[in-house]
Amino acid sequence: MNKVKNLTILGSTGSIGVSTLNVVARHVDRYRVIALTGQRQDEVLFEQCVRFKPRYAVLLDEAAAARLTTRLSHAGSATQVMQGAAALEFVAALPEVDTVMAAIVGAAGLNPTLAAARAGKKILLANKETLVMAGRIFMDAVQKSGATLLPIDSEHNAIFQALPNGYASADWPISGVSKILLTASGGPFRNTPLAQLQHVTPEQACAHPNWSMGRKISVDSATMMNKGLEVIEAHWLFNAPAEAIQVIVHPQSIIHSLVQYVDGSVLAQMGNPDMRTPIAHGLAYPERMTSGVAPLDLLKVAALNFEAPDFVRFPCLALAYQALRAGGTAPAILNAANEVAVAAFLERRISFLTIAKIIAEVLVRLPANTTLTLQDVLAADAAARDVAQNLISSEINNSELKNKAHIA
Ligand code: NAD
Ligand code: MG
């Protein structure tokens, strides 16, 4: 690699953002940080600015941006602070930027990630919600601008590595490929007695056995909605129909996913569960570079287990397949209802099991629109949020449910 690459990290204050900076810090001769962004964590962003000296720092929150401006000017920093959603799109599309790490959580990532796609950047995609909400629109934008799209979600990064080179240009079926096997850890409640699930707390849901992640994706892993979103993500990334994407529970999270070929071969990508591996893969692609992740010791791992997913225990996984098959705006509705329900669970306003009930009900109440523009997607997202909020309010007025939701 000869030329230094200029980098924007959307969501630098989060789990993926911090891991990305950890990898970048190991290769300061290869990457220059141009922009860092966060929602409102000005203290974390301040430290990152002092260390990585970006040209721009963006915060969504006005008060947090004002605090950051003051602190950076006292520290004699040349970083320019910007504020608001439009600034996220601005730093994603800057002409001098080569690579954009899309690591904002949730629907808030859609517009800035789309801006990077339209500007033809190399996009390292962690924000799976972009593809869930607007898969067709996003993939079209990537193709039209000639952007390079590299999956960072560990499963999709594994599939990318196990597929034949140049898969992106091929229509399904990709030559010789019969199936994608998407692995799932099963999360913290894989073996929890069903009767106890009603009472699990946000702390328990966020204590993932193998991965350290942000709170939203941790709850998604506990409901297995994360795997459902990933099925939809795989559908768009690899052009694969729902029938060709099979979820396999693999509790050790050592195999990050597999590709099955027509001749009986199955290729897996393995490694310790640490997001710095797919991040380094995406950053260096098509080369390889160190990530800080310890080499995999298979003798220590000793056993790799597999089981079928339990669709009764994890109704969110079934809801995601249902939304994928319904198509149109259904996945955007699923995603928005999930975001609202997960936030309510994290605020202890609803119980763990109510998350799936809310999403199922929103999908029933809002029929999917099949004509698909960005406006359709944003309208479906807003409508689903409204319906979900109303359902949650009525749940909360129901004292019996309220009591259940508050049992710690
Ligand atoms: P996180 O909550 O730790 O960080 C999210 C980042 O987005 C933070 O920088 C936050 O400030 C920013 N953000 C949140 N809301 C925002 C808003 N409204 N506007 C602008 N910025 C906002 O989340 P994470 O775990 O790092 O996950 C980020 C994305 O990567 C998610 O889409 C997640 O599904 C995906 N992902 C994460 C992991 C993981 O290991 N953490 C693995 C695979 C995929
Ligand atoms: Mg994943």
Coordinates of C-alpha atoms and ligand atoms in Angstrom, one line a residue:
M1 CA 0.0 0.0 0.0
N2 CA 1.7 3.2 -1.1
K3 CA -0.7 6.1 -0.7
V4 CA -2.0 7.2 2.7
K5 CA -5.7 6.7 2.9
N6 CA -8.0 9.5 4.2
L7 CA -10.6 8.2 6.6
T8 CA -14.0 9.4 7.9
I9 CA -15.3 7.4 10.9
L10 CA -19.1 7.8 11.3
G11 CA -19.9 6.8 14.9
S12 CA -16.3 7.0 16.1
T13 CA -17.3 7.2 19.8
G14 CA -19.1 3.8 19.7
S15 CA -17.9 0.2 20.0
I16 CA -17.0 -0.2 16.3
G17 CA -15.7 3.3 16.1
V18 CA -13.3 2.8 19.0
S19 CA -12.2 -0.6 17.6
T20 CA -11.5 1.1 14.2
L21 CA -9.3 3.8 15.8
N22 CA -7.5 1.0 17.7
V23 CA -6.6 -0.6 14.4
V24 CA -5.8 2.7 12.7
A25 CA -3.4 3.6 15.6
R26 CA -1.4 0.5 14.7
H27 CA -0.9 1.8 11.1
V28 CA -0.5 5.5 11.3
D29 CA 1.7 5.5 8.2
R30 CA -1.3 4.1 6.2
Y31 CA -4.3 6.1 7.4
R32 CA -5.0 9.7 8.1
V33 CA -8.2 10.5 10.1
I34 CA -10.1 13.3 8.4
A35 CA -13.4 13.3 10.3
L36 CA -14.8 11.7 13.5
T37 CA -18.4 11.8 14.6
G38 CA -20.6 11.0 17.5
Q39 CA -24.1 11.7 18.8
R40 CA -23.4 13.5 22.1
Q41 CA -20.3 12.0 23.7
D42 CA -18.1 15.1 23.6
E43 CA -15.6 13.9 26.2
V44 CA -14.8 10.7 24.2
L45 CA -14.7 12.7 21.0
F46 CA -12.4 15.3 22.6
E47 CA -9.9 12.6 23.5
Q48 CA -10.1 11.1 20.0
C49 CA -9.5 14.6 18.5
V50 CA -6.5 15.3 20.6
R51 CA -5.0 11.9 19.6
F52 CA -5.9 11.6 15.9
K53 CA -6.1 15.3 15.0
P54 CA -9.0 15.1 12.5
R55 CA -9.9 18.1 10.3
Y56 CA -13.5 17.8 11.4
A57 CA -15.4 16.6 14.4
V58 CA -19.2 16.3 14.2
L59 CA -21.7 15.9 17.0
L60 CA -25.4 15.6 16.6
D61 CA -26.2 17.3 19.9
E62 CA -25.9 21.1 19.9
A63 CA -24.9 21.5 23.6
A64 CA -22.3 18.7 23.3
A65 CA -20.9 20.4 20.1
A66 CA -20.5 23.7 22.0
R67 CA -18.7 22.0 24.8
L68 CA -16.3 20.3 22.4
T69 CA -15.6 23.5 20.6
T70 CA -14.6 25.2 23.8
R71 CA -12.4 22.4 25.0
L72 CA -10.7 22.0 21.7
S73 CA -9.9 25.7 21.3
H74 CA -8.5 25.7 24.9
A75 CA -6.3 22.8 23.9
G76 CA -5.1 24.7 20.8
S77 CA -6.6 22.1 18.4
A78 CA -7.1 22.9 14.7
T79 CA -10.1 20.5 14.5
Q80 CA -13.2 22.2 13.2
V81 CA -16.4 21.2 15.1
M82 CA -19.6 20.9 13.2
Q83 CA -23.1 20.1 14.5
G84 CA -26.2 18.3 13.2
A85 CA -27.3 15.6 10.8
A86 CA -26.3 17.5 7.6
A87 CA -22.7 17.7 8.9
L88 CA -22.6 13.9 9.1
E89 CA -23.5 13.7 5.4
F90 CA -20.9 16.4 4.6
V91 CA -18.0 14.6 6.2
A92 CA -19.1 11.3 4.6
A93 CA -18.8 12.8 1.1
L94 CA -15.7 15.1 1.4
P95 CA -13.7 15.0 -1.8
E96 CA -10.4 14.3 0.1
V97 CA -11.9 11.3 1.9
D98 CA -11.2 7.8 0.4
T99 CA -12.7 5.5 3.0
V100 CA -15.8 5.9 5.2
M101 CA -16.4 3.6 8.2
A102 CA -20.2 3.5 8.6
A103 CA -20.6 2.7 12.3
I104 CA -23.5 4.8 13.4
V105 CA -26.1 2.6 15.1
G106 CA -29.7 2.4 13.7
A107 CA -31.7 4.3 11.2
A108 CA -29.7 7.5 12.0
G109 CA -26.9 5.9 9.9
L110 CA -28.9 5.7 6.7
N111 CA -28.5 9.2 5.2
P112 CA -24.8 9.6 6.0
T113 CA -24.0 6.1 4.7
L114 CA -26.0 6.8 1.6
A115 CA -24.1 10.1 1.1
A116 CA -20.8 8.1 1.2
A117 CA -22.3 5.7 -1.4
R118 CA -23.4 8.5 -3.7
A119 CA -20.0 10.1 -3.4
G120 CA -18.3 6.8 -4.6
K121 CA -16.3 6.1 -1.5
K122 CA -14.9 2.9 -0.2
I123 CA -17.5 2.1 2.4
L124 CA -16.8 -0.2 5.3
L125 CA -20.3 -1.1 6.3
A126 CA -21.0 -1.8 10.0
N127 CA -24.4 0.0 10.0
K128 CA -26.5 -3.0 8.8
E129 CA -29.7 -0.9 9.3
T130 CA -28.9 1.0 6.1
L131 CA -29.3 -2.2 4.1
V132 CA -32.3 -3.4 6.1
M133 CA -34.2 -0.2 5.5
A134 CA -33.1 0.7 2.0
G135 CA -31.2 -2.3 0.5
R136 CA -32.3 -1.7 -3.1
I137 CA -31.7 2.1 -2.9
F138 CA -28.3 1.7 -1.3
M139 CA -27.1 -1.0 -3.6
D140 CA -28.2 1.0 -6.6
A141 CA -26.3 4.0 -5.3
V142 CA -23.2 2.0 -4.8
Q143 CA -23.4 0.6 -8.3
K144 CA -24.1 3.9 -9.9
S145 CA -21.3 5.8 -8.3
G146 CA -18.8 2.9 -8.5
A147 CA -18.3 2.9 -4.7
T148 CA -16.6 -0.1 -3.1
L149 CA -18.7 -1.8 -0.5
L150 CA -17.0 -4.0 2.1
P151 CA -19.0 -5.7 4.9
I152 CA -17.7 -5.2 8.4
D153 CA -20.4 -7.2 10.2
S154 CA -18.3 -10.2 11.2
E155 CA -20.6 -12.8 9.5
H156 CA -20.8 -10.9 6.2
N157 CA -17.1 -10.2 6.3
A158 CA -16.6 -13.9 6.7
I159 CA -18.9 -14.7 3.8
F160 CA -17.2 -12.1 1.7
Q161 CA -13.9 -13.9 2.4
A162 CA -15.3 -17.4 1.7
L163 CA -17.0 -16.4 -1.6
P164 CA -15.2 -16.6 -4.9
N165 CA -13.4 -13.3 -5.8
G166 CA -15.5 -10.7 -7.6
Y167 CA -18.9 -12.0 -6.3
A168 CA -20.4 -8.5 -6.3
S169 CA -20.8 -8.4 -10.0
A170 CA -22.5 -11.8 -10.2
D171 CA -26.2 -12.4 -9.9
W172 CA -27.4 -15.2 -7.6
P173 CA -26.7 -18.1 -8.0
I174 CA -23.0 -17.1 -7.7
S175 CA -21.2 -19.7 -9.7
G176 CA -20.8 -22.9 -7.8
V177 CA -22.3 -21.5 -4.6
S178 CA -25.4 -23.3 -3.2
K179 CA -25.9 -21.7 0.2
I180 CA -24.8 -19.1 2.8
L181 CA -24.6 -20.4 6.3
L182 CA -24.9 -17.5 8.7
T183 CA -23.7 -18.3 12.2
A184 CA -25.3 -17.0 15.4
S185 CA -24.0 -17.3 19.0
G186 CA -27.6 -17.6 20.3
G187 CA -26.8 -14.7 22.7
P188 CA -27.1 -14.7 26.5
F189 CA -30.5 -16.4 26.7
R190 CA -29.9 -19.4 24.5
N191 CA -30.5 -21.8 27.4
T192 CA -32.5 -19.6 29.8
P193 CA -35.7 -21.3 30.8
L194 CA -38.6 -19.8 28.7
A195 CA -40.5 -18.9 31.9
Q196 CA -37.7 -16.6 33.0
L197 CA -37.4 -14.6 29.7
Q198 CA -40.3 -12.4 30.7
H199 CA -38.2 -11.1 33.7
V200 CA -34.8 -10.6 32.2
T201 CA -33.2 -7.2 32.7
P202 CA -31.4 -4.9 30.2
E203 CA -28.1 -5.6 32.1
Q204 CA -28.6 -9.4 31.5
A205 CA -29.5 -8.8 27.9
C206 CA -26.5 -6.6 27.3
A207 CA -24.1 -9.2 28.8
H208 CA -23.2 -11.0 25.6
P209 CA -21.2 -14.2 26.2
N210 CA -18.7 -13.7 23.3
W211 CA -18.8 -10.1 22.0
S212 CA -18.5 -6.6 23.6
M213 CA -20.9 -4.3 21.6
G214 CA -23.1 -1.3 21.9
R215 CA -26.4 -1.7 23.9
K216 CA -28.8 -1.7 20.9
I217 CA -27.0 -4.5 19.0
S218 CA -26.5 -6.4 22.3
V219 CA -30.3 -6.5 22.9
D220 CA -30.8 -7.4 19.2
S221 CA -28.4 -10.4 19.8
A222 CA -30.4 -11.4 22.9
T223 CA -33.7 -11.4 20.9
M224 CA -31.9 -12.8 17.8
M225 CA -33.3 -9.8 15.8
N226 CA -29.7 -9.1 15.1
K227 CA -29.5 -12.4 13.1
G228 CA -32.8 -11.5 11.4
L229 CA -31.4 -8.1 10.4
E230 CA -28.2 -9.9 9.2
V231 CA -30.3 -12.3 7.0
I232 CA -31.7 -9.2 5.3
E233 CA -28.2 -7.7 5.1
A234 CA -26.9 -10.9 3.5
H235 CA -29.8 -10.8 1.0
W236 CA -28.7 -7.4 -0.3
L237 CA -25.0 -7.8 -0.1
F238 CA -24.8 -11.1 -1.9
N239 CA -27.9 -11.1 -4.0
A240 CA -29.1 -14.2 -2.2
P241 CA -32.8 -15.2 -1.8
A242 CA -34.1 -15.9 1.7
E243 CA -34.1 -19.7 1.0
A244 CA -30.4 -19.7 0.4
I245 CA -29.5 -18.1 3.7
Q246 CA -29.6 -20.5 6.6
V247 CA -29.0 -19.5 10.2
I248 CA -26.9 -21.9 12.3
V249 CA -26.4 -21.4 16.0
H250 CA -22.7 -21.8 16.9
P251 CA -22.3 -20.8 20.6
Q252 CA -18.5 -20.4 20.5
S253 CA -18.5 -17.6 17.8
I254 CA -15.2 -18.9 16.3
I255 CA -16.6 -19.7 12.9
H256 CA -18.0 -16.3 11.7
S257 CA -20.0 -17.8 8.8
L258 CA -19.7 -20.3 5.9
V259 CA -20.3 -20.7 2.2
Q260 CA -21.5 -24.0 0.9
Y261 CA -20.5 -25.0 -2.7
V262 CA -22.3 -27.4 -5.1
D263 CA -19.4 -29.8 -5.0
G264 CA -19.8 -30.4 -1.3
S265 CA -17.1 -28.0 -0.1
V266 CA -18.0 -25.7 2.8
L267 CA -15.6 -22.8 3.4
A268 CA -15.6 -21.1 6.8
Q269 CA -13.8 -18.0 8.1
M270 CA -12.6 -18.4 11.7
G271 CA -11.0 -16.2 14.3
N272 CA -11.3 -15.0 17.8
P273 CA -14.5 -13.0 18.3
D274 CA -13.0 -9.5 18.0
M275 CA -14.3 -6.9 15.5
R276 CA -10.8 -5.6 14.8
T277 CA -10.3 -8.6 12.4
P278 CA -13.1 -7.6 10.0
I279 CA -12.2 -3.9 10.5
A280 CA -8.6 -4.5 9.5
H281 CA -9.7 -6.7 6.6
G282 CA -11.9 -4.0 5.3
L283 CA -9.4 -1.2 5.8
A284 CA -6.5 -3.0 4.1
Y285 CA -8.5 -4.8 1.4
P286 CA -7.3 -6.3 -0.9
E287 CA -4.2 -6.5 1.2
R288 CA -3.9 -7.8 4.8
M289 CA -2.5 -6.1 7.8
T290 CA -2.2 -6.8 11.6
S291 CA -5.3 -6.0 13.7
G292 CA -4.1 -6.6 17.3
V293 CA -6.3 -9.7 17.6
A294 CA -4.5 -12.7 19.1
P295 CA -4.0 -15.7 16.8
L296 CA -6.7 -18.3 17.1
D297 CA -5.7 -21.2 19.3
L298 CA -7.8 -24.1 18.1
L299 CA -6.4 -26.5 20.7
K300 CA -7.7 -24.1 23.4
V301 CA -11.1 -23.8 21.6
A302 CA -11.2 -27.6 21.5
A303 CA -14.8 -28.0 20.4
L304 CA -17.1 -26.2 17.9
N305 CA -20.8 -26.9 18.3
F306 CA -23.8 -26.3 16.1
E307 CA -27.6 -26.3 16.6
A308 CA -30.7 -25.2 14.7
P309 CA -32.2 -21.8 15.8
D310 CA -35.3 -22.0 18.0
F311 CA -37.9 -19.9 16.3
V312 CA -40.3 -20.2 19.2
R313 CA -37.8 -18.8 21.7
F314 CA -36.7 -16.2 19.2
P315 CA -39.8 -15.0 17.3
C316 CA -37.8 -11.9 16.1
L317 CA -35.8 -14.1 13.8
A318 CA -39.1 -15.4 12.2
L319 CA -40.4 -11.8 11.9
A320 CA -37.3 -10.7 10.0
Y321 CA -37.6 -13.6 7.5
Q322 CA -41.3 -12.6 7.1
A323 CA -40.4 -9.0 6.4
L324 CA -37.7 -10.0 3.9
R325 CA -40.2 -12.1 2.0
A326 CA -42.8 -9.4 2.1
G327 CA -40.3 -7.0 0.6
G328 CA -40.9 -3.3 -0.1
T329 CA -41.0 -1.2 3.0
A330 CA -41.6 -4.2 5.4
P331 CA -37.9 -4.5 6.5
A332 CA -37.9 -0.7 7.2
I333 CA -41.0 -1.1 9.3
L334 CA -39.5 -4.1 11.1
N335 CA -36.3 -2.1 11.8
A336 CA -38.1 1.0 13.1
A337 CA -40.5 -1.0 15.4
N338 CA -37.5 -2.9 16.7
E339 CA -35.5 0.3 17.4
V340 CA -38.4 1.8 19.4
A341 CA -39.1 -1.4 21.3
V342 CA -35.5 -2.0 22.2
A343 CA -35.1 1.6 23.4
A344 CA -38.3 1.1 25.6
F345 CA -36.8 -2.2 27.0
L346 CA -33.5 -0.5 27.8
E347 CA -35.5 2.2 29.6
R348 CA -37.4 -0.5 31.5
R349 CA -40.7 0.6 30.1
I350 CA -41.5 -2.8 28.6
S351 CA -40.5 -6.4 29.2
F352 CA -38.0 -8.4 27.1
L353 CA -40.8 -10.6 25.6
T354 CA -42.9 -7.5 24.7
I355 CA -40.2 -6.4 22.1
A356 CA -41.3 -9.1 19.7
K357 CA -45.0 -8.6 20.4
I358 CA -44.7 -4.9 19.5
I359 CA -42.8 -5.6 16.2
A360 CA -45.3 -8.3 15.2
E361 CA -48.2 -5.9 15.8
V362 CA -46.6 -3.0 13.9
L363 CA -46.0 -5.3 10.9
V364 CA -49.7 -6.3 11.0
R365 CA -51.0 -2.7 11.3
L366 CA -48.8 -1.2 8.6
P367 CA -49.0 -3.0 5.2
A368 CA -45.8 -2.8 3.3
N369 CA -45.5 -0.4 0.4
T370 CA -44.0 -2.1 -2.7
T371 CA -43.0 1.0 -4.6
L372 CA -39.7 2.0 -3.1
T373 CA -38.2 5.4 -3.0
L374 CA -36.2 6.9 -0.2
Q375 CA -39.3 9.0 0.8
D376 CA -41.3 5.7 1.0
V377 CA -38.6 4.3 3.3
L378 CA -38.5 7.4 5.6
A379 CA -42.3 7.6 5.7
A380 CA -42.5 3.9 6.6
D381 CA -39.9 4.3 9.3
A382 CA -41.8 7.3 10.8
A383 CA -45.1 5.5 10.7
A384 CA -43.7 2.4 12.3
R385 CA -42.2 4.5 15.1
D386 CA -45.5 6.2 15.8
V387 CA -47.5 2.9 15.9
A388 CA -44.8 1.2 18.1
Q389 CA -44.7 4.2 20.5
N390 CA -48.5 4.1 20.8
L391 CA -48.5 0.4 21.4
I392 CA -45.9 0.8 24.1
S393 CA -47.8 3.6 25.8
S394 CA -50.9 1.4 25.9
E395 CA -48.8 -1.5 27.3
I396 CA -47.5 0.7 30.0
N397 CA -51.0 1.8 30.9
N398 CA -51.8 -1.9 31.4
S399 CA -50.6 -2.2 35.0
E400 CA -50.2 -6.0 34.9
L401 CA -47.6 -5.7 32.1
K402 CA -46.0 -2.7 33.8
N403 CA -45.4 -4.7 36.9
K404 CA -43.9 -7.6 35.0
A405 CA -41.6 -5.2 33.1
H406 CA -40.3 -3.8 36.3
I407 CA -39.3 -7.0 38.0
A408 CA -35.5 -6.9 38.1
Ligands
NAD1 P1 -22.6 2.0 19.7 O1 -23.9 2.3 20.3 O2 -21.5 1.5 20.5 O3 -22.1 3.3 18.8 C1 -23.0 3.9 18.0 C2 -22.3 5.2 17.4 O4 -23.3 5.9 16.7 C3 -21.8 6.1 18.5 O5 -20.7 6.8 18.0 C4 -23.0 7.1 18.7 O6 -22.6 8.4 19.1 C5 -23.5 7.2 17.2 N1 -24.9 7.6 17.2 C6 -25.9 7.0 17.8 N2 -27.1 7.6 17.5 C7 -26.8 8.6 16.6 C8 -27.5 9.5 15.9 N3 -28.9 9.6 16.1 N4 -26.9 10.3 15.1 C9 -25.6 10.3 14.9 N5 -24.8 9.4 15.5 C10 -25.4 8.5 16.4 O7 -22.9 0.9 18.5 P2 -22.0 -0.2 17.9 O8 -22.1 -1.5 18.7 O9 -20.6 0.4 17.6 O10 -22.7 -0.5 16.5 C11 -22.6 0.4 15.4 C12 -23.2 -0.3 14.2 O11 -22.4 -1.4 13.9 C13 -24.6 -0.8 14.4 O12 -25.3 -0.7 13.2 C14 -24.4 -2.3 14.7 O13 -25.5 -3.1 14.3 C15 -23.1 -2.6 13.8 N6 -22.3 -3.7 14.3 C16 -21.7 -3.6 15.5 C17 -21.0 -4.7 16.0 C18 -20.3 -4.6 17.3 O14 -19.5 -5.5 17.6 N7 -20.4 -3.6 18.1 C19 -20.8 -5.8 15.2 C20 -21.4 -5.9 13.9 C21 -22.2 -4.8 13.5
MG2 MG -22.8 -9.7 13.2

